[in-house]
Amino acid sequence: EPEVTQTPSHQVTQMGQEVILRCVPISNHLYFYWYRQILGQKVEFLVSFYNNEISEKSEIFDDQFSVERPDGSNFTLKIRSTKLEDSAMYFCASSETSPINEQFFGPGTRLTVL
Amino acid sequence: DAKTTQPNSMESNEEEPVHLPCNHSTISGTDYIHWYRQLPSQGPEYVIHGLTSNVNNRMASLAIAEDRKSSTLILHRATLRDAAVYYCILRDPANAGGTSYGKLTFGQGTILTVHP
């Protein structure tokens, strides 16, 4: 069964460093998303991406964040200058031909900012 | 977005049915009722969705009240693997391409504990 994959599974970084989280969505999917979940809190939407551009972003998704689909298969989330409060699980998701379709989530990347 | 209310937690015994309620009294006529779950240390996982009629799939059943102000996710025989946080989420296709481009808005959900 096709699945969303994410790398790395765990990333440790120093405050102020740049990180890139990588996702490979399901191949025929057209809509892509990033969510995050701070430990013990609810899952929060960050950004949606369709047709090579951002469709919607939340207040959390400020200028420190960017997304890219560089090669037609990968979908990346970059945090330019990490802060302690960016420590969280980051989930990538994708959906098929319509944004209302079910979303398939990856296993997540645990980001720890020291 | 219309709001949903779920109990914080529920418990069940293995191999017994589980009924997870969700209230959504401000649901609009075009809102679909979606359920996702999140197993420990994993990403959320789609379970089922419906609009008006009851729905069944290999994972669960969804019973929707006639006035659509509430719904119940039914796990027919709970297993230890069903221990997870269950989220009831309303999604409006009319909004999916507008102000809410398909994003899922998660609440706190219901923590389901399954006892052996």
Tab-separated table of C-alpha atoms in Angstrom:
chain	number	residue	atom	x	y	z
A	1	GLU	CA	0.000	0.000	0.000
A	2	PRO	CA	1.450	3.412	-0.896
A	3	GLU	CA	2.558	5.527	2.012
A	4	VAL	CA	3.990	8.904	2.864
A	5	THR	CA	7.578	8.744	4.028
A	6	GLN	CA	9.561	11.290	6.018
A	7	THR	CA	13.234	11.735	6.749
A	8	PRO	CA	14.939	11.967	9.101
A	9	SER	CA	12.908	10.333	11.844
A	10	HIS	CA	14.694	12.441	14.440
A	11	GLN	CA	16.667	15.645	13.966
A	12	VAL	CA	18.622	17.363	16.697
A	13	THR	CA	19.861	20.875	16.026
A	14	GLN	CA	21.222	23.901	17.788
A	15	MET	CA	19.127	27.022	18.194
A	16	GLY	CA	19.619	29.351	15.249
A	17	GLN	CA	20.546	26.607	12.807
A	18	GLU	CA	18.636	25.840	9.631
A	19	VAL	CA	16.876	22.508	9.242
A	20	ILE	CA	15.219	20.865	6.281
A	21	LEU	CA	12.615	18.196	6.871
A	22	ARG	CA	11.909	15.934	3.939
A	23	CYS	CA	8.779	14.150	2.832
A	24	VAL	CA	7.924	11.935	-0.100
A	25	PRO	CA	4.150	12.093	-0.623
A	26	ILE	CA	2.153	9.387	-2.351
A	27	SER	CA	3.000	9.599	-6.025
A	28	ASN	CA	-0.330	10.526	-7.613
A	29	HIS	CA	-1.349	12.955	-4.907
A	30	LEU	CA	-1.693	16.635	-5.688
A	31	TYR	CA	-2.244	18.318	-2.313
A	32	PHE	CA	0.452	18.475	0.304
A	33	TYR	CA	0.465	19.592	3.922
A	34	TRP	CA	2.694	20.114	6.901
A	35	TYR	CA	1.414	19.851	10.465
A	36	ARG	CA	3.222	19.949	13.743
A	37	GLN	CA	2.522	18.578	17.201
A	38	ILE	CA	4.293	19.918	20.245
A	39	LEU	CA	4.662	17.224	22.895
A	40	GLY	CA	1.398	16.719	24.744
A	41	GLN	CA	-0.519	19.160	22.555
A	42	LYS	CA	-2.861	18.862	19.612
A	43	VAL	CA	-1.890	18.540	15.981
A	44	GLU	CA	-1.650	21.988	14.350
A	45	PHE	CA	-1.866	22.884	10.681
A	46	LEU	CA	1.112	24.745	9.246
A	47	VAL	CA	0.725	24.978	5.484
A	48	SER	CA	-0.983	23.505	2.456
A	49	PHE	CA	0.597	23.357	-0.999
A	50	TYR	CA	-0.963	22.783	-4.385
A	51	ASN	CA	0.135	23.376	-7.951
A	52	ASN	CA	3.594	24.418	-6.788
A	53	GLU	CA	2.447	27.164	-4.529
A	54	ILE	CA	1.225	27.694	-1.011
A	55	SER	CA	-2.567	27.485	-0.809
A	56	GLU	CA	-2.962	28.390	2.816
A	57	LYS	CA	-0.743	28.907	5.826
A	58	SER	CA	-1.368	29.312	9.506
A	59	GLU	CA	-0.125	32.027	11.842
A	60	ILE	CA	2.591	29.651	12.978
A	61	PHE	CA	4.038	29.560	9.453
A	62	ASP	CA	5.972	32.806	9.615
A	63	ASP	CA	8.933	34.026	7.565
A	64	GLN	CA	11.213	31.483	9.209
A	65	PHE	CA	9.367	28.688	7.443
A	66	SER	CA	9.332	27.794	3.771
A	67	VAL	CA	8.170	24.834	1.706
A	68	GLU	CA	9.316	23.525	-1.622
A	69	ARG	CA	8.665	20.700	-4.019
A	70	PRO	CA	12.038	20.705	-5.702
A	71	ASP	CA	11.857	17.686	-7.970
A	72	GLY	CA	8.281	16.489	-8.336
A	73	SER	CA	8.586	13.841	-5.666
A	74	ASN	CA	10.021	15.410	-2.528
A	75	PHE	CA	8.206	17.988	-0.424
A	76	THR	CA	10.362	19.858	2.044
A	77	LEU	CA	9.849	22.098	5.037
A	78	LYS	CA	12.697	24.455	5.869
A	79	ILE	CA	13.083	26.315	9.115
A	80	ARG	CA	15.720	29.001	8.621
A	81	SER	CA	16.700	29.822	12.163
A	82	THR	CA	15.335	27.343	14.643
A	83	LYS	CA	14.050	28.376	18.037
A	84	LEU	CA	13.581	26.269	21.137
A	85	GLU	CA	9.824	26.426	20.640
A	86	ASP	CA	10.133	24.788	17.222
A	87	SER	CA	10.805	21.493	18.988
A	88	ALA	CA	7.923	19.270	17.942
A	89	MET	CA	6.853	16.375	15.760
A	90	TYR	CA	6.387	17.499	12.179
A	91	PHE	CA	3.986	15.523	10.033
A	92	CYS	CA	3.723	15.660	6.282
A	93	ALA	CA	0.436	14.670	4.636
A	94	SER	CA	-0.886	14.361	1.116
A	95	SER	CA	-4.249	13.892	-0.510
A	96	GLU	CA	-5.409	12.860	-3.926
A	97	THR	CA	-7.429	14.766	-6.425
A	98	SER	CA	-9.373	17.029	-4.111
A	99	PRO	CA	-8.396	18.734	-0.849
A	100	ILE	CA	-11.482	17.219	0.798
A	101	ASN	CA	-10.165	13.702	0.203
A	102	GLU	CA	-8.707	11.824	3.101
A	103	GLN	CA	-5.205	12.868	4.002
A	104	PHE	CA	-2.450	10.339	4.343
A	105	PHE	CA	0.086	11.202	7.000
A	106	GLY	CA	3.715	10.269	7.265
A	107	PRO	CA	5.283	8.893	10.444
A	108	GLY	CA	6.687	12.293	11.365
A	109	THR	CA	10.063	13.848	12.101
A	110	ARG	CA	10.865	14.622	15.681
A	111	LEU	CA	12.731	17.933	15.778
A	112	THR	CA	14.662	18.753	18.922
A	113	VAL	CA	16.153	22.230	19.184
A	114	LEU	CA	18.813	22.636	21.871
B	1	ASP	CA	-15.281	26.286	11.262
B	2	ALA	CA	-18.066	24.441	13.034
B	3	LYS	CA	-16.925	23.057	16.352
B	4	THR	CA	-16.985	19.491	17.635
B	5	THR	CA	-17.094	18.287	21.232
B	6	GLN	CA	-15.739	14.924	22.311
B	7	PRO	CA	-15.176	13.316	25.707
B	8	ASN	CA	-11.577	13.608	26.864
B	9	SER	CA	-11.188	9.891	27.416
B	10	MET	CA	-12.956	6.538	27.227
B	11	GLU	CA	-12.066	3.017	28.208
B	12	SER	CA	-12.969	-0.318	26.765
B	13	ASN	CA	-12.121	-3.971	27.127
B	14	GLU	CA	-10.565	-5.924	24.339
B	15	GLU	CA	-13.035	-7.537	21.920
B	16	GLU	CA	-15.916	-5.409	23.141
B	17	PRO	CA	-17.637	-2.764	21.014
B	18	VAL	CA	-16.701	0.861	21.543
B	19	HIS	CA	-18.955	3.817	20.821
B	20	LEU	CA	-17.092	7.130	20.556
B	21	PRO	CA	-19.467	10.120	20.551
B	22	CYS	CA	-19.039	13.491	18.910
B	23	ASN	CA	-21.318	16.495	19.206
B	24	HIS	CA	-21.446	19.050	16.430
B	25	SER	CA	-24.563	21.087	17.058
B	26	THR	CA	-23.516	23.940	14.729
B	27	ILE	CA	-22.841	21.669	11.752
B	28	SER	CA	-23.781	23.180	8.402
B	29	GLY	CA	-25.657	21.370	5.686
B	30	THR	CA	-22.510	20.857	3.621
B	31	ASP	CA	-20.152	19.725	6.388
B	32	TYR	CA	-18.839	16.185	6.141
B	33	ILE	CA	-18.043	14.377	9.396
B	34	HIS	CA	-14.545	12.909	9.314
B	35	TRP	CA	-12.819	10.738	11.869
B	36	TYR	CA	-9.100	10.333	12.215
B	37	ARG	CA	-7.090	8.583	14.871
B	38	GLN	CA	-3.539	8.848	16.103
B	39	LEU	CA	-1.862	5.791	17.508
B	40	PRO	CA	0.956	6.385	20.003
B	41	SER	CA	4.052	7.871	18.378
B	42	GLN	CA	2.488	7.840	14.910
B	43	GLY	CA	0.938	10.307	12.503
B	44	PRO	CA	-2.826	10.695	12.283
B	45	GLU	CA	-4.674	8.101	10.254
B	46	TYR	CA	-7.961	8.441	8.397
B	47	VAL	CA	-10.740	6.242	9.779
B	48	ILE	CA	-14.035	7.073	8.087
B	49	HIS	CA	-16.251	9.906	6.946
B	50	GLY	CA	-19.905	10.518	6.142
B	51	LEU	CA	-22.474	13.174	5.358
B	52	THR	CA	-25.949	11.963	6.315
B	53	SER	CA	-26.206	8.190	6.056
B	54	ASN	CA	-24.478	5.692	8.286
B	55	VAL	CA	-21.230	4.417	6.809
B	56	ASN	CA	-19.232	1.235	7.228
B	57	ASN	CA	-15.713	0.348	6.230
B	58	ARG	CA	-13.153	-2.233	7.252
B	59	MET	CA	-12.025	-0.162	10.223
B	60	ALA	CA	-15.234	1.133	11.747
B	61	SER	CA	-18.822	2.277	11.374
B	62	LEU	CA	-20.108	5.812	11.570
B	63	ALA	CA	-23.607	6.438	12.858
B	64	ILE	CA	-24.940	9.917	12.149
B	65	ALA	CA	-27.950	11.300	13.992
B	66	GLU	CA	-30.925	12.238	11.892
B	67	ASP	CA	-30.490	15.938	12.706
B	68	ARG	CA	-26.710	15.579	12.118
B	69	LYS	CA	-25.954	17.359	15.360
B	70	SER	CA	-24.081	14.345	16.662
B	71	SER	CA	-22.356	11.231	15.424
B	72	THR	CA	-20.832	8.081	16.873
B	73	LEU	CA	-17.790	6.188	15.715
B	74	ILE	CA	-18.258	2.487	16.373
B	75	LEU	CA	-15.410	0.025	16.700
B	76	HIS	CA	-17.163	-3.321	16.621
B	77	ARG	CA	-14.511	-5.317	18.461
B	78	ALA	CA	-11.821	-3.248	20.073
B	79	THR	CA	-8.286	-4.575	19.983
B	80	LEU	CA	-5.226	-3.352	21.838
B	81	ARG	CA	-4.105	-1.811	18.559
B	82	ASP	CA	-7.159	0.463	18.610
B	83	ALA	CA	-5.803	2.348	21.621
B	84	ALA	CA	-5.355	5.833	20.198
B	85	VAL	CA	-6.617	9.400	20.220
B	86	TYR	CA	-9.735	9.685	18.054
B	87	TYR	CA	-10.575	12.971	16.383
B	88	CYS	CA	-13.934	14.038	15.006
B	89	ILE	CA	-13.460	16.782	12.386
B	90	LEU	CA	-15.960	18.646	10.233
B	91	ARG	CA	-14.936	19.407	6.660
B	92	ASP	CA	-16.835	21.505	4.179
B	93	PRO	CA	-16.063	20.814	0.497
B	94	ALA	CA	-17.257	24.295	-0.316
B	95	ASN	CA	-14.465	25.662	1.842
B	96	ALA	CA	-11.843	23.193	0.731
B	97	GLY	CA	-10.690	25.382	-2.124
B	98	GLY	CA	-11.492	28.664	-0.509
B	99	THR	CA	-10.480	29.915	2.867
B	100	SER	CA	-9.718	26.474	4.180
B	101	TYR	CA	-7.746	24.675	1.517
B	102	GLY	CA	-8.379	21.192	2.773
B	103	LYS	CA	-6.608	21.675	6.087
B	104	LEU	CA	-7.637	19.480	8.988
B	105	THR	CA	-8.384	21.273	12.246
B	106	PHE	CA	-7.685	18.895	15.093
B	107	GLY	CA	-9.176	19.283	18.542
B	108	GLN	CA	-8.014	17.419	21.625
B	109	GLY	CA	-9.886	14.271	20.628
B	110	THR	CA	-10.859	11.297	22.780
B	111	ILE	CA	-8.132	9.152	24.269
B	112	LEU	CA	-9.290	5.554	23.977
B	113	THR	CA	-7.736	3.059	26.364
B	114	VAL	CA	-8.296	-0.624	25.618
B	115	HIS	CA	-7.807	-3.096	28.465
B	116	PRO	CA	-6.743	-6.677	27.768
